[in-house]
mmCIF file of C-alpha atoms in Angstrom:
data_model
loop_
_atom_site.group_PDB
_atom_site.id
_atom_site.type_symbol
_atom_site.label_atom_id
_atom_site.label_comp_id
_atom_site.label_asym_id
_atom_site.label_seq_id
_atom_site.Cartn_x
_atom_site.Cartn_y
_atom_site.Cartn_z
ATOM 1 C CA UNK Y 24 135.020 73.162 153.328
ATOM 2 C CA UNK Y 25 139.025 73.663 154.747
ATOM 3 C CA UNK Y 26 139.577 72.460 157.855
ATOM 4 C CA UNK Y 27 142.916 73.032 160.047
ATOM 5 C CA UNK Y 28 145.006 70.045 158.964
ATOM 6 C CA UNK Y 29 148.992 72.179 159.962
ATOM 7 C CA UNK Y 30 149.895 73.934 162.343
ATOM 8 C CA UNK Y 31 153.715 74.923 162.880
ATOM 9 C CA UNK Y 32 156.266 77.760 163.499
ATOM 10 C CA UNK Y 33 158.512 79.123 161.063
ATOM 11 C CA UNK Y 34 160.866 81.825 160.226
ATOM 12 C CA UNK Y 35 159.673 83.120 163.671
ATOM 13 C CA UNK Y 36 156.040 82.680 163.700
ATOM 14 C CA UNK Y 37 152.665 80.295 163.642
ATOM 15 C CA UNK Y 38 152.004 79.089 160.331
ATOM 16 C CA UNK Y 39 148.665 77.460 159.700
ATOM 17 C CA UNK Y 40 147.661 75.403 156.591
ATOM 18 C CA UNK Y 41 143.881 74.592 156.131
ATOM 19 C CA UNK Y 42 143.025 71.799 153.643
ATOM 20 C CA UNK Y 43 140.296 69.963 152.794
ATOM 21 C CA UNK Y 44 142.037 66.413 154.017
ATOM 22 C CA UNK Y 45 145.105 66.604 156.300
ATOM 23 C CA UNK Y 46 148.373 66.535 154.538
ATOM 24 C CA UNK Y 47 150.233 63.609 154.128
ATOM 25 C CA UNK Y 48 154.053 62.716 155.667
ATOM 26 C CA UNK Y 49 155.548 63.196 152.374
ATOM 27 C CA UNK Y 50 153.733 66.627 151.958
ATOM 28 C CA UNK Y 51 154.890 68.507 155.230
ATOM 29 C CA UNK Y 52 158.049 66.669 154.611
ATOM 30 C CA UNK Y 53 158.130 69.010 151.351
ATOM 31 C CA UNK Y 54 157.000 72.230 153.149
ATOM 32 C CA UNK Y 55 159.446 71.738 155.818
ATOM 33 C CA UNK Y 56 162.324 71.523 153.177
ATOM 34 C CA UNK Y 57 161.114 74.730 150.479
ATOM 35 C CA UNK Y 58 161.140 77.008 154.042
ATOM 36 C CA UNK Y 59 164.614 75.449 155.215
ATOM 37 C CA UNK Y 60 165.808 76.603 151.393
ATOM 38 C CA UNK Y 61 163.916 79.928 151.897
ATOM 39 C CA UNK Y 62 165.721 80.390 155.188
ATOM 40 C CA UNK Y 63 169.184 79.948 154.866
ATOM 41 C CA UNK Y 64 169.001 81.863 151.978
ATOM 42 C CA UNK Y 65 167.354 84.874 152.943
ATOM 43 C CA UNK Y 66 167.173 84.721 156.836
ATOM 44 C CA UNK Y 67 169.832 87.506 158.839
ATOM 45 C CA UNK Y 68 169.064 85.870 162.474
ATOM 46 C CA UNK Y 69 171.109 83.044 161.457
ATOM 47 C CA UNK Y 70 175.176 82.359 160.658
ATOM 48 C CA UNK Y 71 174.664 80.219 158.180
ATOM 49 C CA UNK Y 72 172.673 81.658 155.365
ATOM 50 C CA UNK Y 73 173.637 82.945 152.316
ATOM 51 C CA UNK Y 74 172.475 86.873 153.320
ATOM 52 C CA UNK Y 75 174.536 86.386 156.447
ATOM 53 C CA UNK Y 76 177.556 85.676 154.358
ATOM 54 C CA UNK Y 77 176.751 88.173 152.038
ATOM 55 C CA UNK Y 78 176.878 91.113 155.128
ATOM 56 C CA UNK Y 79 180.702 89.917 155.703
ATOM 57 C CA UNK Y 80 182.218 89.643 151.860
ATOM 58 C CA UNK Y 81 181.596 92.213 149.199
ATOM 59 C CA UNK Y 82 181.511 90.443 146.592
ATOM 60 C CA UNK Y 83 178.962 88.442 143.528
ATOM 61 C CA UNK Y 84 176.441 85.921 144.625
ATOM 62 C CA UNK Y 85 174.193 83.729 142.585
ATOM 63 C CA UNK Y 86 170.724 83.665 144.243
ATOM 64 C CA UNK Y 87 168.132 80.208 143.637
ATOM 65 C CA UNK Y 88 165.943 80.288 141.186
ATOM 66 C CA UNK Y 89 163.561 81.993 143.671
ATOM 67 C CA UNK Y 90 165.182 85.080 144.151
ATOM 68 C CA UNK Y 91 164.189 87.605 140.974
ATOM 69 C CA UNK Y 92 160.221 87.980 141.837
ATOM 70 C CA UNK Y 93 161.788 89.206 144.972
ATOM 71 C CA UNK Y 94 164.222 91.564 143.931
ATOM 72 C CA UNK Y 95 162.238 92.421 141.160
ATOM 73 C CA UNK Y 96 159.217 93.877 143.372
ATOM 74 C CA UNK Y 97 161.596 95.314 145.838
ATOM 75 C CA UNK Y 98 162.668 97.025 142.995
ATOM 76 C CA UNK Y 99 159.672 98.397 141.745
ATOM 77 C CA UNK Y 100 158.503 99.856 145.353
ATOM 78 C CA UNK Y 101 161.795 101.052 146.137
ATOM 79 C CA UNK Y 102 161.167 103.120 143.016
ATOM 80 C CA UNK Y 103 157.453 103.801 143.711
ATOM 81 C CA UNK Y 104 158.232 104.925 147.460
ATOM 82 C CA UNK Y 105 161.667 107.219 146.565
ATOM 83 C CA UNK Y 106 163.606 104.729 148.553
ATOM 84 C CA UNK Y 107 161.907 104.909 151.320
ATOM 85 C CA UNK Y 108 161.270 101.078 151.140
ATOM 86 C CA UNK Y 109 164.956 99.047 150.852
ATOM 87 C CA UNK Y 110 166.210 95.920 151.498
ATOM 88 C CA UNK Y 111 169.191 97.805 153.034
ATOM 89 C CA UNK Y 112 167.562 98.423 156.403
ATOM 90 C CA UNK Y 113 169.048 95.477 157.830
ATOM 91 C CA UNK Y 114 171.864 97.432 159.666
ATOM 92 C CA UNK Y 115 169.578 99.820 160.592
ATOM 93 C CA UNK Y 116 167.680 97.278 162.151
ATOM 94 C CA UNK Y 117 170.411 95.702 163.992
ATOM 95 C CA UNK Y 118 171.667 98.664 165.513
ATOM 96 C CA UNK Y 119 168.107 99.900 166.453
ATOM 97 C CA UNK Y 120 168.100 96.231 168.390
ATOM 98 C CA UNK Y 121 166.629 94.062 166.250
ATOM 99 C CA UNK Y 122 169.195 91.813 165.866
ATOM 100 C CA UNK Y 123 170.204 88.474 165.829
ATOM 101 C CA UNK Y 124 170.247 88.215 169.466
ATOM 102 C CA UNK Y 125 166.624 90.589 169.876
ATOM 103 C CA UNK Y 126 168.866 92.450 172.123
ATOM 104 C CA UNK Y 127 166.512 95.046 171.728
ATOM 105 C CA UNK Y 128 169.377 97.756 172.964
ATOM 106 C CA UNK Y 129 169.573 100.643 170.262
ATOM 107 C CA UNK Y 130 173.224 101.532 169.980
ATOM 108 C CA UNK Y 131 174.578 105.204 170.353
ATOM 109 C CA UNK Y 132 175.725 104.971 166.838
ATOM 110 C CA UNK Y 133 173.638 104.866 163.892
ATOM 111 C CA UNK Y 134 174.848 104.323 159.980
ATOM 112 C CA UNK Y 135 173.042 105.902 157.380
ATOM 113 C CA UNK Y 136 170.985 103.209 154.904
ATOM 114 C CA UNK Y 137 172.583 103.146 151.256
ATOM 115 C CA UNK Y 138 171.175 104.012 148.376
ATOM 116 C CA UNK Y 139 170.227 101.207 146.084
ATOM 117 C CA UNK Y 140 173.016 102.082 143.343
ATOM 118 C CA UNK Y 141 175.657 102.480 146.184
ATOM 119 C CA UNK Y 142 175.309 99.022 148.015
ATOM 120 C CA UNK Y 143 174.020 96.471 145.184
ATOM 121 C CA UNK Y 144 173.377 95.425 141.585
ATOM 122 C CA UNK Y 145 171.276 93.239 140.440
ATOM 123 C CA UNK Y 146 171.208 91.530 137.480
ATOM 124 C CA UNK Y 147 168.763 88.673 137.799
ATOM 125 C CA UNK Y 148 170.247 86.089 139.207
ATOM 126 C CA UNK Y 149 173.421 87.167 140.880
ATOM 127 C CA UNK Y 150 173.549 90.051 143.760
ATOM 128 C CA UNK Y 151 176.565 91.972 143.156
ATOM 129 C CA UNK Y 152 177.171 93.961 146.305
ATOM 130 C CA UNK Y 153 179.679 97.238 145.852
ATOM 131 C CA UNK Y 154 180.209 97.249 149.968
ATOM 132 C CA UNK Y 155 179.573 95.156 152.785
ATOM 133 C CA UNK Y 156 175.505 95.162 152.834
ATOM 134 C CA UNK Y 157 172.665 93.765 155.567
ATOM 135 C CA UNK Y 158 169.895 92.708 153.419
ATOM 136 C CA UNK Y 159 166.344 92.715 154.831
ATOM 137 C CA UNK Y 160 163.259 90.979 153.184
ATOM 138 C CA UNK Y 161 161.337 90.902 156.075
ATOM 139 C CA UNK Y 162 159.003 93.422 154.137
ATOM 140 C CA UNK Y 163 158.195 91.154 151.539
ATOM 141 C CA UNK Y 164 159.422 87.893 152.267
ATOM 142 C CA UNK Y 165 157.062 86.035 154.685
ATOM 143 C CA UNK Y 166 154.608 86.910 152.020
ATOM 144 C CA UNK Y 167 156.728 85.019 149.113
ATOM 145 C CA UNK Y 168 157.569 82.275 151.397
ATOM 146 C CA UNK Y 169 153.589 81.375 151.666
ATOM 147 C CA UNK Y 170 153.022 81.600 147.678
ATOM 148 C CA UNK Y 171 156.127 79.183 147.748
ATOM 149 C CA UNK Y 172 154.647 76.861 150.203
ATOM 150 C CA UNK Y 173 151.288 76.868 148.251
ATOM 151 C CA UNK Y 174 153.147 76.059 145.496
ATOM 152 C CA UNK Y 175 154.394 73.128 147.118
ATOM 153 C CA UNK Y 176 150.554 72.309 148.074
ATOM 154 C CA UNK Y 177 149.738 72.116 144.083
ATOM 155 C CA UNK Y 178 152.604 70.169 143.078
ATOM 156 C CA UNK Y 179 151.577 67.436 145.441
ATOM 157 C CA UNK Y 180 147.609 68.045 144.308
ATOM 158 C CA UNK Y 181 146.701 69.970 146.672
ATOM 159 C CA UNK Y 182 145.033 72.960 144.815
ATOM 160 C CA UNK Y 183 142.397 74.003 147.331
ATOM 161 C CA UNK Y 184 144.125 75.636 150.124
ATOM 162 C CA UNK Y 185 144.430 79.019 152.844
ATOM 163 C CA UNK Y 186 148.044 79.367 154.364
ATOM 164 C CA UNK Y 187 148.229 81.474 156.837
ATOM 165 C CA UNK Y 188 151.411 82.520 157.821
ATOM 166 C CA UNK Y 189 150.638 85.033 160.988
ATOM 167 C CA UNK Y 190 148.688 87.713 159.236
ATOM 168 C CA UNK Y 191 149.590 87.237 155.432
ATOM 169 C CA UNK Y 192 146.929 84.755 153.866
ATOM 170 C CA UNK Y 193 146.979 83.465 150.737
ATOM 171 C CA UNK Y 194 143.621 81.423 149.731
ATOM 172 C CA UNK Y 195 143.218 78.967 146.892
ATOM 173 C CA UNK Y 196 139.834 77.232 146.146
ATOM 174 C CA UNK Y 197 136.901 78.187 144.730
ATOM 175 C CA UNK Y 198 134.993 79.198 147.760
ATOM 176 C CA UNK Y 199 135.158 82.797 149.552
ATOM 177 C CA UNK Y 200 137.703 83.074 152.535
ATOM 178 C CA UNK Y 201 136.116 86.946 154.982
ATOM 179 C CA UNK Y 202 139.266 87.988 157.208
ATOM 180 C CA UNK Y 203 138.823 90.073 159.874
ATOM 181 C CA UNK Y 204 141.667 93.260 160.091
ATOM 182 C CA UNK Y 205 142.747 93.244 163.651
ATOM 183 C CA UNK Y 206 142.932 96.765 165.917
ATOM 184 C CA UNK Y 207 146.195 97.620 166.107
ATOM 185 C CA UNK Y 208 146.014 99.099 169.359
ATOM 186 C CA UNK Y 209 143.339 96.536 170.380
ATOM 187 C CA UNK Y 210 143.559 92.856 169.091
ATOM 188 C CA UNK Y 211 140.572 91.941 170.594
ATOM 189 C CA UNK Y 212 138.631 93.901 167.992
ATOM 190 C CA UNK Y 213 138.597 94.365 164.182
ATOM 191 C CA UNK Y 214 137.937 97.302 162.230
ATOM 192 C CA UNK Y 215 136.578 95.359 159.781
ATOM 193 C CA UNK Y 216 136.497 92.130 157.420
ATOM 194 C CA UNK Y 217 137.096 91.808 153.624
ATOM 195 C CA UNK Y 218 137.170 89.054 151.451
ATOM 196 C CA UNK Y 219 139.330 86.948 149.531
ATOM 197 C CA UNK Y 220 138.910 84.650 146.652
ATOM 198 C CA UNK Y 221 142.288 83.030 145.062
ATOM 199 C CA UNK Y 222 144.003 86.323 146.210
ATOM 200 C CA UNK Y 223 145.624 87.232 149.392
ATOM 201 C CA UNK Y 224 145.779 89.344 152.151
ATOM 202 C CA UNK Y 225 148.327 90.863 154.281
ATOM 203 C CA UNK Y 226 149.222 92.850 157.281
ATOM 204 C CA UNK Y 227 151.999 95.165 158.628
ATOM 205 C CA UNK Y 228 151.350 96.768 161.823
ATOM 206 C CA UNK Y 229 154.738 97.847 164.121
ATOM 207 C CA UNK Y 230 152.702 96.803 167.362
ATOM 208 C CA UNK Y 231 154.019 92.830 167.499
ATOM 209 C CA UNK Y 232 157.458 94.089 167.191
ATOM 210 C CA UNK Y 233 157.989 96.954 169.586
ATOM 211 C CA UNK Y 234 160.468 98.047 172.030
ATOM 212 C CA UNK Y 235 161.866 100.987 173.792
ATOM 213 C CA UNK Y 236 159.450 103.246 171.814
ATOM 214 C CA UNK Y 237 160.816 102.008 168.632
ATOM 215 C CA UNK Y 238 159.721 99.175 165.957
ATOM 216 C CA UNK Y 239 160.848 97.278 163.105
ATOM 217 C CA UNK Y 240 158.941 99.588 159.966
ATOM 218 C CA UNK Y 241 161.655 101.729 159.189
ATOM 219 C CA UNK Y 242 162.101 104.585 156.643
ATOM 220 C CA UNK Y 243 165.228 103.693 154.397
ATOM 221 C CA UNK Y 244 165.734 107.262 153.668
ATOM 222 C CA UNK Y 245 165.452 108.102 157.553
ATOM 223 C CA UNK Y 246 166.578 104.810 158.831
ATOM 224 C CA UNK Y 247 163.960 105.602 161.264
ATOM 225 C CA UNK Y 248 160.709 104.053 162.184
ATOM 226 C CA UNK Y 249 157.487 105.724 160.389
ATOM 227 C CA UNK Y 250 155.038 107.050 162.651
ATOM 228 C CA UNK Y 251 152.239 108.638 160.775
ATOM 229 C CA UNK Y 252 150.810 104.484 159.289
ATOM 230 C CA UNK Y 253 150.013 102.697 162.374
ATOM 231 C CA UNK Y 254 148.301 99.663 160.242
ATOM 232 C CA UNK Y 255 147.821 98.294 156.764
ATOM 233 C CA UNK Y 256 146.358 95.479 154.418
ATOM 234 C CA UNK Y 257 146.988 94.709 151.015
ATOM 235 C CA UNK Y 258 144.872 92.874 149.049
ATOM 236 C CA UNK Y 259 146.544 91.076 145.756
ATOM 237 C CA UNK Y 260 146.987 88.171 143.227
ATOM 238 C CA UNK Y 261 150.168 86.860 145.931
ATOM 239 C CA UNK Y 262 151.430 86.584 148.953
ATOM 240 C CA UNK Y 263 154.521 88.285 147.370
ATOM 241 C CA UNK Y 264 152.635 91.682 146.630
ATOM 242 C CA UNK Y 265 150.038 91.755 149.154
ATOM 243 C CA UNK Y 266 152.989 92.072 151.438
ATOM 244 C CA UNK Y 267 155.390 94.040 149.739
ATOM 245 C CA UNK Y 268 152.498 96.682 149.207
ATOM 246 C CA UNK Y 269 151.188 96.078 152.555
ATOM 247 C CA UNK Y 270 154.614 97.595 153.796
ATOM 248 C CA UNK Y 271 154.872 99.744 150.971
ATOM 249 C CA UNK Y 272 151.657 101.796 152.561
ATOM 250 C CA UNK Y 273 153.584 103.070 155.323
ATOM 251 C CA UNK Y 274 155.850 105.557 152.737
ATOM 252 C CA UNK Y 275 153.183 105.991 149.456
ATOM 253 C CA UNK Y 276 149.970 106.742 148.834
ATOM 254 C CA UNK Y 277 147.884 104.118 147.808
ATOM 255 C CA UNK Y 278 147.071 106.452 144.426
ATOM 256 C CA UNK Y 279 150.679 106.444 144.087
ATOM 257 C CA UNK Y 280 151.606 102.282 143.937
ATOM 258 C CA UNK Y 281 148.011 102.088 141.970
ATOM 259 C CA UNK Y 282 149.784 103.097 139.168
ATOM 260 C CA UNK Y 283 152.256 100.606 139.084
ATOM 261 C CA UNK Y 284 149.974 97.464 140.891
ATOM 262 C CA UNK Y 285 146.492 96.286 141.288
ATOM 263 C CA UNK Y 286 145.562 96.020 144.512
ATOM 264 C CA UNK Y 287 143.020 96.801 147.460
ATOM 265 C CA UNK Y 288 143.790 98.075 150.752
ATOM 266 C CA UNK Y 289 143.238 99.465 154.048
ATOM 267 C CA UNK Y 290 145.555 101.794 156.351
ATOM 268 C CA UNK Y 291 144.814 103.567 159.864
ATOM 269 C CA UNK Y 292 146.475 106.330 161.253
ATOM 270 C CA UNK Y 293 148.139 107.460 164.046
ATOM 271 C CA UNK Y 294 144.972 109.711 164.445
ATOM 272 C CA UNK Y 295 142.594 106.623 164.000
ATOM 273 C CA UNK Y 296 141.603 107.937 160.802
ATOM 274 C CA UNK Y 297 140.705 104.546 158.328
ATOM 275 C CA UNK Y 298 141.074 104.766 155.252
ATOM 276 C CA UNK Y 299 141.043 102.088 152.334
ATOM 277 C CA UNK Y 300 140.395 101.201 148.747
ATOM 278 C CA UNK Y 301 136.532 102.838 147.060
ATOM 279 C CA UNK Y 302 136.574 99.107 145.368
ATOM 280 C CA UNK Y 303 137.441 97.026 148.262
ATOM 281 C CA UNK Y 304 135.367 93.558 148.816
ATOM 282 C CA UNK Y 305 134.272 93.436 152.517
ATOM 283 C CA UNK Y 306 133.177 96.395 155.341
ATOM 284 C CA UNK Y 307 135.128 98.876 157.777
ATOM 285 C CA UNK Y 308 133.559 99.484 160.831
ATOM 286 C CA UNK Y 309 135.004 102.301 161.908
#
């Protein structure tokens, strides 16, 4: 049986890490380092990293060894979702108010998200980018970050693990992990619980990150924030996917990225309506 053995924040949030012994010095000494690497690579709240410089200087950057999984599913669900899903919101973002600062003061001006082919190119290990560009992973990348931390788990022999990264779970073992799927507009409820066995789960909801009517979801081809989604899960192989699909819910219908991933999932509506998955492991309530 896991039992708490880390808790931390990271990247903005609680992190918890449930093993079967607590982790040794040398261990969180490891996880500390793979999400300082993760961070000032990917992170736009900070001067330093490597997306910050990016937003500043066109020009061609070589990405770690982590980066093409990344870019490689954004890729795919920008496709599947007709742009709808980018990591070119991050202006967007910042002049809605979530920026650096969480000044949280939408400015009068808005600029119109790029196209894919009109801001970047890609080619696997270096990010060519064709004018200055805000990248945003946030829709995907908490998700990555807690396969990469599990991976640091198993390198040190730790193969038997849940990290839990505020919402987007992945489990490890050979036991059965039931999650409950919090109400997003009452998180002292769930609408119901699946389960997860060396898979994971994730969530997207806007309610955590609201302000002035407004949240963080936003339609690429809009550059506004959806409104007809009001909650999703994903349920998938990683971290990476459960959370890139999890987002991915708000623009396509789930018959729509089934063609291109296997997955289960849930989504509520603005109207309350539930819907989810006909093969998904665990119970809705509603």
């Amino acid at each position: 049986m896991l039992s708490p053995s880390k808790q931390f924040d990271a990247i903005g949030a609680p992190w918890q890490i449930d093993t079967a012994e607590p982790l040794g010095s040398d261990v969180e000494a490891a996880i500390a380092h793979r999400i300082e690497l993760f961070d000032r690579t990917y992170s736009r709240f900070r001067d330093d990293s490597l997306v910050s410089e990016i937003s500043r200087t066109p020009g061609t950057y070589t990405f770690p060894a982590d980066a093409p999984p990344l870019f490689e599913l954004y890729r795919r669900l920008y496709d599947v979702t007709s742009g709808s899903m980018s990591p070119l919101v991050g202006r967007a973002l910042e002049e809605l108010g979530y920026d650096r600062t969480y000044s949280l003061q939408p400015a009068t001006k808005r600029s119109r998200v790029p196209e894919w082919h009109e801001a970047i190119s890609w080619n696997g290990s270096e990010l060519t980018t064709l004018t200055p560009a805000v990248l945003d992973v946030g829709a995907a990348g908490k998700g990555y970050l807690v396969d990469l931390v599990a991976e640091v788990l198993a390198e040190h022999g730790v193969s038997a693990a849940t990290v839990d990264a505020s919402g987007d779970i992945l489990h490890r073992g050979n036991d059965t992990l039931r999650v409950a799927l919090e109400h997003p507009l009452d998180t002292s409820k769930a609408i119901g619980v699946v389960s997860v066995s060396n898979q994971a789960v994730c969530a997207s909801a806007p309610n955590r990150r609201a302000w002035a009517g407004l949240h963080h979801i936003l339609d690429a081809r809009s550059g506004l924030p959806t409104e007809r989604i009001i909650a999703t899960w994903a349920i998938a192989p990683t971290a990476l996917e459960a959370d890139g699909l999890a987002t991915a819910l708000f623009f396509a219908e789930p018959a729509a990225l089934a063609v291109e991933f296997n997955f289960e999932w849930v989504r509520m509506h603005s109207t309350g309506r539930v819907e989810y998955s006909p093969d998904l492991t665990g119970e809705i309530f509603l």
